[in-house]
């Protein structure tokens, strides 16, 4: 008794194990003879195409849904068990406790904030004196470097730049109302006025 024919039309006799293509009728009405197939031969139509699953998945990526999700759809919803009920109650209790804590914290934070302390007002006179002290310090350093240079010592480029800025520092001090010396101009004019007012 012959088996089902394959794609190429080969039928295997189950009793003898021989393979053959059975007789068939041509369109003009003549018959084709049966063709015997030697053992082990597989025609190209019957060879299974190798399918690389990884490559197939890569080609089909994005076309399907979430991998493994089809199995989840078929599952019936779980029936609540006593353990699930217990866990649900615990979650609900935690949620209530958390909301109670947040409401208490919100009440604490709604309390009026302490009065903000205003930043200390900066005294313009103190700032001016501070800047003058800084400029005097730079001027003193520049004069010392100038004396070293006149003494024959070699100076670094940064030191030479400080020596060049001497006149600029003096101008800035005078703009602030201070002499290049240690006295302020207002104090100096006051002492000169006293000296002229009191003849010796």
Coordinates of C-alpha atoms in Angstrom, one line a residue:
X1 CA 0.0 0.0 0.0
X2 CA 1.6 3.3 -1.1
X3 CA 2.1 6.2 1.3
X4 CA 1.0 9.8 0.7
X5 CA 3.0 11.5 -2.1
X6 CA 5.7 14.0 -1.1
X7 CA 6.0 17.5 -2.7
X8 CA 8.0 16.0 -5.6
X9 CA 5.4 13.3 -6.1
X10 CA 7.5 10.4 -4.7
X11 CA 5.5 7.6 -3.1
X12 CA 7.0 5.0 -0.8
X13 CA 5.7 1.4 -0.8
X14 CA 5.2 0.5 2.8
X15 CA 5.6 -3.3 2.3
X16 CA 8.8 -3.2 0.2
X17 CA 10.2 0.2 1.2
X18 CA 10.8 1.1 -2.5
X19 CA 10.3 4.7 -3.6
X20 CA 8.9 5.6 -7.0
X21 CA 7.0 8.3 -8.9
X22 CA 3.8 6.4 -9.9
X23 CA 2.4 6.2 -13.4
X24 CA 0.5 9.3 -14.5
X25 CA -1.6 10.5 -17.5
X26 CA -0.2 13.1 -19.9
X27 CA -2.5 15.9 -21.3
X28 CA -2.7 14.1 -24.7
X29 CA -4.0 10.9 -23.0
X30 CA -0.8 8.7 -23.0
X31 CA 0.6 7.3 -19.8
X32 CA 3.9 8.0 -18.2
X33 CA 5.8 5.0 -16.8
X34 CA 6.5 4.7 -13.1
X35 CA 10.0 6.0 -12.2
X36 CA 12.0 4.2 -9.5
X37 CA 14.0 6.4 -7.1
X38 CA 17.2 5.1 -5.8
X39 CA 17.5 4.7 -2.0
X40 CA 18.9 7.8 -0.1
X41 CA 18.0 10.3 -2.9
X42 CA 16.0 13.4 -1.9
X43 CA 14.9 15.7 -4.6
X44 CA 15.4 19.4 -4.0
X45 CA 11.6 19.9 -3.5
X46 CA 11.6 17.5 -0.6
X47 CA 14.6 19.0 1.2
X48 CA 13.5 21.1 4.2
X49 CA 14.7 24.6 4.2
X50 CA 17.0 25.4 7.2
X51 CA 15.4 28.0 9.4
X52 CA 17.7 29.9 11.8
X53 CA 15.4 30.9 14.6
X54 CA 17.6 33.8 15.7
X55 CA 17.6 35.3 12.2
X56 CA 13.9 34.7 11.8
X57 CA 13.2 36.5 15.1
X58 CA 15.4 39.3 14.0
X59 CA 13.6 39.7 10.7
X60 CA 10.2 39.6 12.5
X61 CA 11.1 42.0 15.3
X62 CA 8.6 44.6 15.9
X63 CA 5.9 42.8 13.9
X64 CA 4.6 40.7 16.7
X65 CA 3.6 41.7 20.2
X66 CA 5.6 41.2 23.4
X67 CA 7.4 37.9 23.4
X68 CA 5.6 35.4 25.6
X69 CA 2.5 37.5 25.9
X70 CA 0.4 35.1 23.9
X71 CA 0.5 32.6 26.7
X72 CA -0.6 35.1 29.3
X73 CA -3.7 36.0 27.3
X74 CA -5.0 32.4 27.5
X75 CA -4.7 32.2 31.2
X76 CA -7.8 32.7 33.2
X77 CA -7.6 35.3 36.0
X78 CA -6.4 33.9 39.3
X79 CA -8.9 33.2 41.9
X80 CA -8.2 35.1 45.1
X81 CA -6.5 32.9 47.6
X82 CA -6.3 33.5 51.3
X83 CA -2.7 34.5 51.0
X84 CA -3.5 37.0 48.2
X85 CA -6.3 38.5 50.4
X86 CA -3.9 38.9 53.3
X87 CA -1.3 40.6 51.1
X88 CA -3.9 42.9 49.7
X89 CA -4.9 43.9 53.2
X90 CA -1.3 44.6 54.2
X91 CA -0.8 46.8 51.1
X92 CA -3.9 48.7 51.8
X93 CA -2.9 49.3 55.5
X94 CA 0.6 50.5 54.4
X95 CA -1.0 52.9 51.9
X96 CA -3.3 54.3 54.6
X97 CA -0.4 54.7 57.0
X98 CA 1.7 56.5 54.4
X99 CA -1.1 58.9 53.5
X100 CA -1.6 59.7 57.2
X101 CA 2.1 60.4 57.6
X102 CA 2.1 62.6 54.6
X103 CA -0.9 64.6 55.8
X104 CA 0.8 65.1 59.2
X105 CA 4.0 66.3 57.5
X106 CA 2.0 68.6 55.3
X107 CA 0.4 70.1 58.4
X108 CA 3.8 70.7 59.9
X109 CA 5.2 72.3 56.7
X110 CA 2.1 74.6 56.4
X111 CA 3.1 76.3 59.7
X112 CA 4.3 79.9 59.0
X113 CA 7.9 80.0 58.1
X114 CA 10.3 81.8 60.5
X115 CA 10.8 85.4 59.6
X116 CA 13.7 85.7 57.1
X117 CA 16.7 87.5 58.3
X118 CA 17.6 90.3 56.0
X119 CA 21.2 90.2 54.8
X120 CA 23.4 92.7 56.6
X121 CA 23.5 96.0 54.8
X122 CA 26.9 96.7 53.5
X123 CA 28.4 100.0 54.6
X124 CA 29.7 101.8 51.5
X125 CA 32.4 103.5 53.5
X126 CA 33.7 100.2 54.8
X127 CA 33.7 98.7 51.3
X128 CA 35.6 101.7 50.0
X129 CA 38.3 101.4 52.7
X130 CA 38.6 97.6 52.1
X131 CA 39.2 98.2 48.4
X132 CA 41.7 101.0 49.2
X133 CA 43.6 98.6 51.6
X134 CA 43.7 96.0 48.8
X135 CA 45.0 98.5 46.3
X136 CA 47.6 99.8 48.7
X137 CA 48.9 96.3 49.3
X138 CA 49.2 95.7 45.5
X139 CA 50.9 99.1 45.1
X140 CA 53.4 98.3 47.9
X141 CA 54.3 95.0 46.2
X142 CA 54.7 96.7 42.8
X143 CA 57.0 99.3 44.3
X144 CA 59.1 96.6 46.0
X145 CA 59.4 94.8 42.6
X146 CA 60.4 98.1 40.9
X147 CA 63.2 98.5 43.5
X148 CA 64.4 95.0 42.8
X149 CA 64.4 95.6 39.1
X150 CA 66.4 98.9 39.6
X151 CA 68.8 96.9 41.9
X152 CA 69.6 94.7 38.9
X153 CA 67.6 91.6 39.6
X154 CA 65.7 89.8 36.8
X155 CA 61.9 89.6 37.2
X156 CA 59.3 87.2 35.9
X157 CA 56.8 88.4 33.2
X158 CA 54.0 88.5 35.9
X159 CA 56.2 90.7 38.1
X160 CA 57.0 93.0 35.3
X161 CA 53.2 93.4 34.6
X162 CA 52.7 94.4 38.2
X163 CA 55.5 97.1 38.0
X164 CA 53.8 98.5 34.8
X165 CA 50.5 98.8 36.7
X166 CA 51.8 101.1 39.4
X167 CA 50.4 104.3 37.8
X168 CA 47.0 102.6 37.3
X169 CA 46.9 101.5 41.0
X170 CA 47.7 105.1 42.1
X171 CA 44.9 106.5 39.9
X172 CA 42.4 104.0 41.3
X173 CA 43.4 105.0 44.9
X174 CA 42.9 108.6 44.1
X175 CA 39.5 107.9 42.5
X176 CA 38.5 106.3 45.9
X177 CA 39.7 109.4 47.7
X178 CA 43.0 108.0 49.1
X179 CA 46.6 109.1 48.5
X180 CA 49.2 106.7 47.3
X181 CA 50.5 107.1 50.9
X182 CA 48.7 105.6 53.9
X183 CA 46.4 108.6 54.6
X184 CA 43.0 109.3 53.0
X185 CA 42.7 112.6 51.2
X186 CA 39.9 113.8 53.5
X187 CA 42.0 113.1 56.5
X188 CA 45.0 114.7 54.8
X189 CA 43.1 117.9 53.9
X190 CA 41.7 118.0 57.5
X191 CA 45.2 117.9 59.0
X192 CA 46.5 120.5 56.5
X193 CA 43.6 122.8 57.4
X194 CA 44.4 122.4 61.1
X195 CA 48.0 123.2 60.5
X196 CA 47.2 126.4 58.6
X197 CA 44.6 127.4 61.2
X198 CA 47.0 127.1 64.1
X199 CA 50.1 129.2 63.4
X200 CA 53.1 127.9 65.3

